[in-house]
Amino acid sequence: MSSLDLSSNAEPRFSSVAEVRRDLERVGYFADDGLAGVVYLADRLGKPVLVEGPAGTGKTELAKSVAAMTGARLIRLQCYEGLDESKALYEWNYKKQLLRIQVEQGAGWEEVEENIFSEDFLLTRPLLEAISAPEPVVLLIDEVDRVEIETEALLLEVLSDYQVSIPELGTVVASQIPLVFLTSNNTRELSEALKRRCLFLHLDYPSVERERAIVLAKVPGITDQLADQVARIVRSLRALDLKKHPSISETLDWARTLVLLGIESVDEETARSTLHLLLKYRSDIELAAKELAAATSAAAEPGR
Ligand SMILES: Nc1ncnc2c1ncn2[C@@H]1O[C@H](COP(=O)(O)OP(=O)(O)OP(=O)(O)O)[C@@H](O)[C@H]1O
Ligand SMILES: [Mg+2]
């Protein structure tokens, strides 16, 4: 039986939402109160967070940043189609077991069996690793929408009791509730049961102010003015009816390129010739080029 009180976390990691927000910023992650509030609650309630949203909006980075800010070890389970128990939980090291059996020829089978089903022969995968870790852990289950429904059920089981039962060894019970982040690009609906178990966080594109702050923090050598212009132009592009809107990663790529090119202020021509860094479809690039004239002149207007 689990000895953990799963209804709440006895020793909270954060004292307030504002503290979460400030600490995240300290490690270079810019959150709004909504986002910081969910992280705060996840800790208080001992619940996993399901982070959903378009590509490049900071889902994966959030888990990494929470680990960095709390000094916890980040354990990542990268999901993919075909991921199964042996890669998510644990598997036995057959090669090593076989070798041992060969070496111990002559010994009684019972003795050999006891030997080869011990921890020495166990290959721990991320979920078991997170459950059995003695130190604080942030568990990132990345792109959970890629696994089959059976594997999702397995995840749910682990996230419900924070324990793993290994028939040959017994049950491993977590000594602490890890902070868990599951991310999803929404390629398929997740089960109701999993959603019910989690706090839900939808990440969208940031406000101009937040994106400017991200650019300033992540692009060395950029000026306030250029960062502001970049954030505004990207925002205006996102208002267009595009196949794929530019993500924060693409904003950063674009800003880094502008700095490398020694550009101080973006005019229409510069924007047009670097659009391929922000947009990845030809039709999007064409549409955006048309709209750029208006966007760049508006962004350059003093006092906006
Ligand atoms: N709030 C933020 N503060 C600072 N940097 C951010 C923030 N959000 C995103 N970024 C930056 O954007 C990049 C992309 O974020 P991330 O890889 O977490 O996106 P994602 O949502 O996981 O995308 P995908 O769905 O493609 O996996 C990060 O490397 C980070 O530099
Ligand atoms: Mg990601």
GROMACS .gro file of C-alpha atoms and ligand atoms in nm:
model
  336
    1MET     CA    1   0.000   0.000   0.000
    2SER     CA    2   0.111   0.350  -0.069
    3SER     CA    3   0.207   0.541   0.241
    4LEU     CA    4   0.182   0.873   0.058
    5ASP     CA    5  -0.101   1.111   0.120
    6LEU     CA    6  -0.186   1.179  -0.241
    7SER     CA    7  -0.443   1.447  -0.172
    8SER     CA    8  -0.190   1.716  -0.104
    9ASN     CA    9   0.177   1.783  -0.078
   10ALA     CA   10   0.293   1.808   0.280
   11GLU     CA   11   0.595   2.026   0.212
   12PRO     CA   12   0.510   2.283  -0.053
   13ARG     CA   13   0.792   2.389  -0.280
   14PHE     CA   14   0.656   2.741  -0.333
   15SER     CA   15   0.496   2.991  -0.100
   16SER     CA   16   0.298   3.189  -0.358
   17VAL     CA   17   0.206   3.223  -0.723
   18ALA     CA   18   0.419   3.536  -0.743
   19GLU     CA   19   0.717   3.340  -0.615
   20VAL     CA   20   0.671   3.077  -0.887
   21ARG     CA   21   0.656   3.347  -1.149
   22ARG     CA   22   0.966   3.523  -1.016
   23ASP     CA   23   1.169   3.203  -0.983
   24LEU     CA   24   1.076   3.094  -1.334
   25GLU     CA   25   1.192   3.427  -1.465
   26ARG     CA   26   1.518   3.384  -1.280
   27VAL     CA   27   1.590   3.073  -1.492
   28GLY     CA   28   1.482   3.250  -1.812
   29TYR     CA   29   1.122   3.134  -1.842
   30PHE     CA   30   0.859   3.405  -1.869
   31ALA     CA   31   0.520   3.311  -1.731
   32ASP     CA   32   0.195   3.493  -1.674
   33ASP     CA   33  -0.007   3.452  -1.355
   34GLY     CA   34  -0.229   3.187  -1.509
   35LEU     CA   35   0.066   2.965  -1.590
   36ALA     CA   36   0.243   3.027  -1.260
   37GLY     CA   37  -0.084   2.957  -1.080
   38VAL     CA   38  -0.115   2.612  -1.233
   39VAL     CA   39   0.242   2.522  -1.135
   40TYR     CA   40   0.174   2.643  -0.782
   41LEU     CA   41  -0.144   2.434  -0.758
   42ALA     CA   42   0.023   2.127  -0.907
   43ASP     CA   43   0.270   2.135  -0.620
   44ARG     CA   44   0.006   2.203  -0.356
   45LEU     CA   45  -0.235   1.936  -0.479
   46GLY     CA   46   0.029   1.682  -0.583
   47LYS     CA   47  -0.129   1.661  -0.927
   48PRO     CA   48   0.034   1.623  -1.269
   49VAL     CA   49  -0.003   1.910  -1.519
   50LEU     CA   50  -0.119   1.839  -1.871
   51VAL     CA   51   0.027   2.113  -2.092
   52GLU     CA   52  -0.133   2.154  -2.429
   53GLY     CA   53  -0.082   2.404  -2.708
   54PRO     CA   54   0.069   2.472  -3.049
   55ALA     CA   55   0.429   2.377  -3.132
   56GLY     CA   56   0.702   2.597  -2.992
   57THR     CA   57   0.500   2.770  -2.721
   58GLY     CA   58   0.719   2.657  -2.431
   59LYS     CA   59   0.559   2.331  -2.317
   60THR     CA   60   0.878   2.130  -2.289
   61GLU     CA   61   1.076   2.429  -2.171
   62LEU     CA   62   0.832   2.480  -1.882
   63ALA     CA   63   0.914   2.142  -1.728
   64LYS     CA   64   1.286   2.199  -1.777
   65SER     CA   65   1.261   2.542  -1.619
   66VAL     CA   66   1.065   2.416  -1.319
   67ALA     CA   67   1.336   2.155  -1.264
   68ALA     CA   68   1.606   2.419  -1.293
   69MET     CA   69   1.436   2.662  -1.058
   70THR     CA   70   1.372   2.403  -0.786
   71GLY     CA   71   1.709   2.233  -0.827
   72ALA     CA   72   1.529   1.906  -0.896
   73ARG     CA   73   1.653   1.638  -1.130
   74LEU     CA   74   1.469   1.636  -1.462
   75ILE     CA   75   1.367   1.291  -1.578
   76ARG     CA   76   1.224   1.283  -1.927
   77LEU     CA   77   1.011   1.019  -2.090
   78GLN     CA   78   0.998   1.104  -2.459
   79CYS     CA   79   0.684   0.945  -2.599
   80TYR     CA   80   0.653   0.791  -2.945
   81GLU     CA   81   0.431   0.546  -3.123
   82GLY     CA   82   0.518   0.200  -3.000
   83LEU     CA   83   0.654   0.310  -2.663
   84ASP     CA   84   0.578   0.027  -2.423
   85GLU     CA   85   0.628  -0.080  -2.064
   86SER     CA   86   0.980  -0.205  -2.124
   87LYS     CA   87   1.089   0.142  -2.236
   88ALA     CA   88   0.868   0.344  -2.000
   89LEU     CA   89   0.896   0.145  -1.675
   90TYR     CA   90   1.164  -0.120  -1.664
   91GLU     CA   91   1.294  -0.432  -1.831
   92TRP     CA   92   1.519  -0.715  -1.735
   93ASN     CA   93   1.870  -0.717  -1.872
   94TYR     CA   94   1.847  -1.049  -2.056
   95LYS     CA   95   2.204  -1.052  -2.181
   96LYS     CA   96   2.340  -1.006  -1.835
   97GLN     CA   97   2.102  -1.266  -1.698
   98LEU     CA   98   2.214  -1.518  -1.960
   99LEU     CA   99   2.577  -1.456  -1.883
  100ARG     CA  100   2.512  -1.512  -1.515
  101ILE     CA  101   2.328  -1.836  -1.588
  102GLN     CA  102   2.628  -1.956  -1.790
  103VAL     CA  103   2.873  -1.860  -1.521
  104GLU     CA  104   2.668  -2.029  -1.253
  105GLN     CA  105   2.630  -2.359  -1.432
  106GLY     CA  106   2.619  -2.623  -1.165
  107ALA     CA  107   2.437  -2.409  -0.910
  108GLY     CA  108   2.075  -2.492  -0.829
  109TRP     CA  109   1.811  -2.315  -1.041
  110GLU     CA  110   1.639  -2.156  -0.744
  111GLU     CA  111   1.958  -1.990  -0.638
  112VAL     CA  112   2.028  -1.868  -0.990
  113GLU     CA  113   1.673  -1.736  -1.028
  114GLU     CA  114   1.694  -1.542  -0.706
  115ASN     CA  115   2.017  -1.390  -0.832
  116ILE     CA  116   1.914  -1.288  -1.179
  117PHE     CA  117   1.588  -1.126  -1.074
  118SER     CA  118   1.755  -0.882  -0.841
  119GLU     CA  119   1.810  -0.508  -0.887
  120ASP     CA  120   2.150  -0.572  -1.043
  121PHE     CA  121   1.975  -0.710  -1.350
  122LEU     CA  122   1.703  -0.447  -1.375
  123LEU     CA  123   1.713  -0.174  -1.638
  124THR     CA  124   1.521   0.120  -1.494
  125ARG     CA  125   1.332   0.335  -1.743
  126PRO     CA  126   1.211   0.693  -1.678
  127LEU     CA  127   0.885   0.620  -1.488
  128LEU     CA  128   1.045   0.378  -1.244
  129GLU     CA  129   1.348   0.605  -1.223
  130ALA     CA  130   1.123   0.894  -1.116
  131ILE     CA  131   0.931   0.683  -0.864
  132SER     CA  132   1.241   0.537  -0.703
  133ALA     CA  133   1.455   0.852  -0.697
  134PRO     CA  134   1.549   0.955  -0.344
  135GLU     CA  135   1.607   1.318  -0.446
  136PRO     CA  136   1.346   1.572  -0.570
  137VAL     CA  137   1.242   1.503  -0.926
  138VAL     CA  138   1.053   1.674  -1.206
  139LEU     CA  139   0.911   1.414  -1.442
  140LEU     CA  140   0.849   1.528  -1.800
  141ILE     CA  141   0.630   1.297  -2.008
  142ASP     CA  142   0.680   1.467  -2.340
  143GLU     CA  143   0.434   1.441  -2.633
  144VAL     CA  144   0.204   1.199  -2.457
  145ASP     CA  145  -0.048   1.216  -2.744
  146ARG     CA  146   0.187   0.997  -2.947
  147VAL     CA  147   0.150   0.679  -2.739
  148GLU     CA  148  -0.118   0.415  -2.787
  149ILE     CA  149  -0.415   0.406  -2.554
  150GLU     CA  150  -0.276   0.103  -2.363
  151THR     CA  151   0.041   0.289  -2.277
  152GLU     CA  152  -0.167   0.586  -2.171
  153ALA     CA  153  -0.347   0.356  -1.928
  154LEU     CA  154  -0.011   0.248  -1.788
  155LEU     CA  155   0.090   0.611  -1.737
  156LEU     CA  156  -0.238   0.678  -1.565
  157GLU     CA  157  -0.183   0.389  -1.329
  158VAL     CA  158   0.160   0.513  -1.229
  159LEU     CA  159   0.037   0.871  -1.189
  160SER     CA  160  -0.253   0.758  -0.971
  161ASP     CA  161  -0.057   0.572  -0.704
  162TYR     CA  162   0.304   0.675  -0.762
  163GLN     CA  163   0.405   0.314  -0.726
  164VAL     CA  164   0.525   0.042  -0.956
  165SER     CA  165   0.484  -0.326  -0.894
  166ILE     CA  166   0.758  -0.558  -1.019
  167PRO     CA  167   0.635  -0.917  -0.978
  168GLU     CA  168   0.983  -1.062  -0.914
  169LEU     CA  169   1.092  -0.787  -0.674
  170GLY     CA  170   0.789  -0.633  -0.507
  171THR     CA  171   0.633  -0.288  -0.514
  172VAL     CA  172   0.838   0.028  -0.540
  173VAL     CA  173   0.661   0.316  -0.367
  174ALA     CA  174   0.766   0.676  -0.423
  175SER     CA  175   0.903   0.847  -0.116
  176GLN     CA  176   0.784   1.184  -0.250
  177ILE     CA  177   0.539   1.301  -0.513
  178PRO     CA  178   0.736   1.419  -0.813
  179LEU     CA  179   0.619   1.727  -1.003
  180VAL     CA  180   0.489   1.582  -1.329
  181PHE     CA  181   0.438   1.760  -1.661
  182LEU     CA  182   0.275   1.588  -1.954
  183THR     CA  183   0.285   1.771  -2.285
  184SER     CA  184   0.058   1.723  -2.583
  185ASN     CA  185   0.031   1.872  -2.932
  186ASN     CA  186  -0.322   1.743  -2.948
  187THR     CA  187  -0.265   1.506  -3.239
  188ARG     CA  188  -0.534   1.290  -3.078
  189GLU     CA  189  -0.777   1.320  -2.790
  190LEU     CA  190  -0.638   1.192  -2.462
  191SER     CA  191  -0.855   0.974  -2.242
  192GLU     CA  192  -1.103   1.139  -2.009
  193ALA     CA  193  -0.945   0.947  -1.722
  194LEU     CA  194  -0.604   1.098  -1.785
  195LYS     CA  195  -0.748   1.447  -1.823
  196ARG     CA  196  -0.942   1.408  -1.500
  197ARG     CA  197  -0.623   1.312  -1.317
  198CYS     CA  198  -0.437   1.623  -1.434
  199LEU     CA  199  -0.449   1.998  -1.398
  200PHE     CA  200  -0.494   2.143  -1.743
  201LEU     CA  201  -0.278   2.419  -1.884
  202HIS     CA  202  -0.328   2.560  -2.229
  203LEU     CA  203  -0.024   2.747  -2.356
  204ASP     CA  204  -0.086   2.994  -2.631
  205TYR     CA  205   0.137   3.246  -2.804
  206PRO     CA  206   0.256   3.508  -2.556
  207SER     CA  207   0.156   3.871  -2.543
  208VAL     CA  208   0.383   4.122  -2.717
  209GLU     CA  209   0.527   4.226  -2.380
  210ARG     CA  210   0.608   3.870  -2.277
  211GLU     CA  211   0.757   3.779  -2.614
  212ARG     CA  212   0.971   4.093  -2.606
  213ALA     CA  213   1.099   3.988  -2.263
  214ILE     CA  214   1.176   3.637  -2.393
  215VAL     CA  215   1.365   3.778  -2.691
  216LEU     CA  216   1.561   4.018  -2.470
  217ALA     CA  217   1.655   3.736  -2.234
  218LYS     CA  218   1.747   3.480  -2.499
  219VAL     CA  219   1.910   3.679  -2.777
  220PRO     CA  220   2.245   3.823  -2.673
  221GLY     CA  221   2.324   4.165  -2.812
  222ILE     CA  222   1.970   4.261  -2.914
  223THR     CA  223   1.847   4.612  -2.838
  224ASP     CA  224   1.520   4.695  -2.663
  225GLN     CA  225   1.396   4.859  -2.976
  226LEU     CA  226   1.467   4.566  -3.206
  227ALA     CA  227   1.320   4.317  -2.959
  228ASP     CA  228   1.006   4.524  -2.941
  229GLN     CA  229   0.979   4.549  -3.317
  230VAL     CA  230   1.036   4.176  -3.359
  231ALA     CA  231   0.764   4.094  -3.106
  232ARG     CA  232   0.519   4.328  -3.275
  233ILE     CA  233   0.580   4.205  -3.627
  234VAL     CA  234   0.549   3.842  -3.517
  235ARG     CA  235   0.227   3.926  -3.340
  236SER     CA  236   0.084   4.086  -3.653
  237LEU     CA  237   0.185   3.780  -3.857
  238ARG     CA  238   0.001   3.556  -3.612
  239ALA     CA  239  -0.315   3.751  -3.678
  240LEU     CA  240  -0.303   3.639  -4.043
  241ASP     CA  241  -0.480   3.333  -4.169
  242LEU     CA  242  -0.168   3.117  -4.206
  243LYS     CA  243  -0.122   2.742  -4.233
  244LYS     CA  244   0.134   2.751  -3.953
  245HIS     CA  245   0.184   3.051  -3.728
  246PRO     CA  246   0.535   3.144  -3.617
  247SER     CA  247   0.619   2.998  -3.276
  248ILE     CA  248   0.839   3.144  -3.004
  249SER     CA  249   1.131   2.931  -3.128
  250GLU     CA  250   1.092   3.089  -3.470
  251THR     CA  251   1.074   3.437  -3.323
  252LEU     CA  252   1.404   3.364  -3.149
  253ASP     CA  253   1.564   3.228  -3.469
  254TRP     CA  254   1.456   3.538  -3.652
  255ALA     CA  255   1.580   3.775  -3.384
  256ARG     CA  256   1.919   3.598  -3.365
  257THR     CA  257   1.954   3.624  -3.742
  258LEU     CA  258   1.874   3.996  -3.741
  259VAL     CA  259   2.140   4.052  -3.476
  260LEU     CA  260   2.393   3.847  -3.674
  261LEU     CA  261   2.317   4.051  -3.984
  262GLY     CA  262   2.382   4.367  -3.785
  263ILE     CA  263   2.028   4.496  -3.839
  264GLU     CA  264   1.915   4.766  -3.597
  265SER     CA  265   1.566   4.822  -3.721
  266VAL     CA  266   1.351   4.604  -3.942
  267ASP     CA  267   1.226   4.763  -4.260
  268GLU     CA  268   0.997   4.601  -4.509
  269GLU     CA  269   1.280   4.476  -4.727
  270THR     CA  270   1.466   4.311  -4.436
  271ALA     CA  271   1.148   4.149  -4.313
  272ARG     CA  272   1.062   4.020  -4.657
  273SER     CA  273   1.406   3.869  -4.715
  274THR     CA  274   1.411   3.690  -4.378
  275LEU     CA  275   1.050   3.571  -4.368
  276HIS     CA  276   1.156   3.211  -4.434
  277LEU     CA  277   1.291   3.201  -4.078
  278LEU     CA  278   0.945   3.264  -3.939
  279LEU     CA  279   0.721   3.087  -4.186
  280LYS     CA  280   0.764   2.743  -4.331
  281TYR     CA  281   0.503   2.734  -4.607
  282ARG     CA  282   0.538   2.910  -4.936
  283SER     CA  283   0.177   3.024  -4.937
  284ASP     CA  284   0.225   3.167  -4.586
  285ILE     CA  285   0.536   3.355  -4.694
  286GLU     CA  286   0.353   3.504  -4.993
  287LEU     CA  287   0.056   3.611  -4.786
  288ALA     CA  288   0.279   3.760  -4.516
  289ALA     CA  289   0.492   3.951  -4.766
  290LYS     CA  290   0.177   4.123  -4.889
  291GLU     CA  291   0.079   4.228  -4.539
  292LEU     CA  292   0.426   4.331  -4.432
  293ALA     CA  293   0.425   4.680  -4.568
  294ALA     CA  294   0.146   4.772  -4.331
  295ALA     CA  295   0.291   4.578  -4.036
  296THR     CA  296   0.642   4.724  -4.055
  297SER     CA  297   0.527   5.081  -4.090
  298ALA     CA  298   0.283   5.040  -3.799
  299ALA     CA  299   0.555   4.883  -3.579
  300ALA     CA  300   0.798   5.161  -3.658
  301GLU     CA  301   0.550   5.435  -3.571
  302PRO     CA  302   0.665   5.624  -3.264
  303GLY     CA  303   0.432   5.590  -2.965
  304ARG     CA  304   0.248   5.316  -3.157
  305LIG     N1  305   0.771   3.143  -2.166
  305LIG     C1  306   0.892   3.130  -2.221
  305LIG     N2  307   0.999   3.190  -2.166
  305LIG     C2  308   1.120   3.179  -2.223
  305LIG     N3  309   1.148   3.107  -2.333
  305LIG     C3  310   1.045   3.044  -2.392
  305LIG     C4  311   0.913   3.051  -2.338
  305LIG     N4  312   0.832   2.978  -2.416
  305LIG     C5  313   0.908   2.928  -2.514
  305LIG     N5  314   1.037   2.967  -2.502
  305LIG     C6  315   1.147   2.938  -2.594
  305LIG     O1  316   1.091   2.872  -2.707
  305LIG     C7  317   1.159   2.751  -2.735
  305LIG     C8  318   1.057   2.647  -2.773
  305LIG     O2  319   0.988   2.601  -2.661
  305LIG     P1  320   0.954   2.448  -2.638
  305LIG     O3  321   1.054   2.360  -2.703
  305LIG     O4  322   0.931   2.429  -2.494
  305LIG     O5  323   0.818   2.437  -2.719
  305LIG     P2  324   0.711   2.321  -2.717
  305LIG     O6  325   0.583   2.385  -2.682
  305LIG     O7  326   0.759   2.208  -2.635
  305LIG     O8  327   0.707   2.283  -2.872
  305LIG     P3  328   0.680   2.140  -2.941
  305LIG     O9  329   0.532   2.121  -2.934
  305LIG    O10  330   0.729   2.164  -3.081
  305LIG    O11  331   0.758   2.038  -2.867
  305LIG     C9  332   1.234   2.714  -2.610
  305LIG    O12  333   1.358   2.660  -2.641
  305LIG    C10  334   1.252   2.846  -2.537
  305LIG    O13  335   1.378   2.900  -2.569
  306MG      MG  336   0.817   2.012  -2.684
   0.00000   0.00000   0.00000
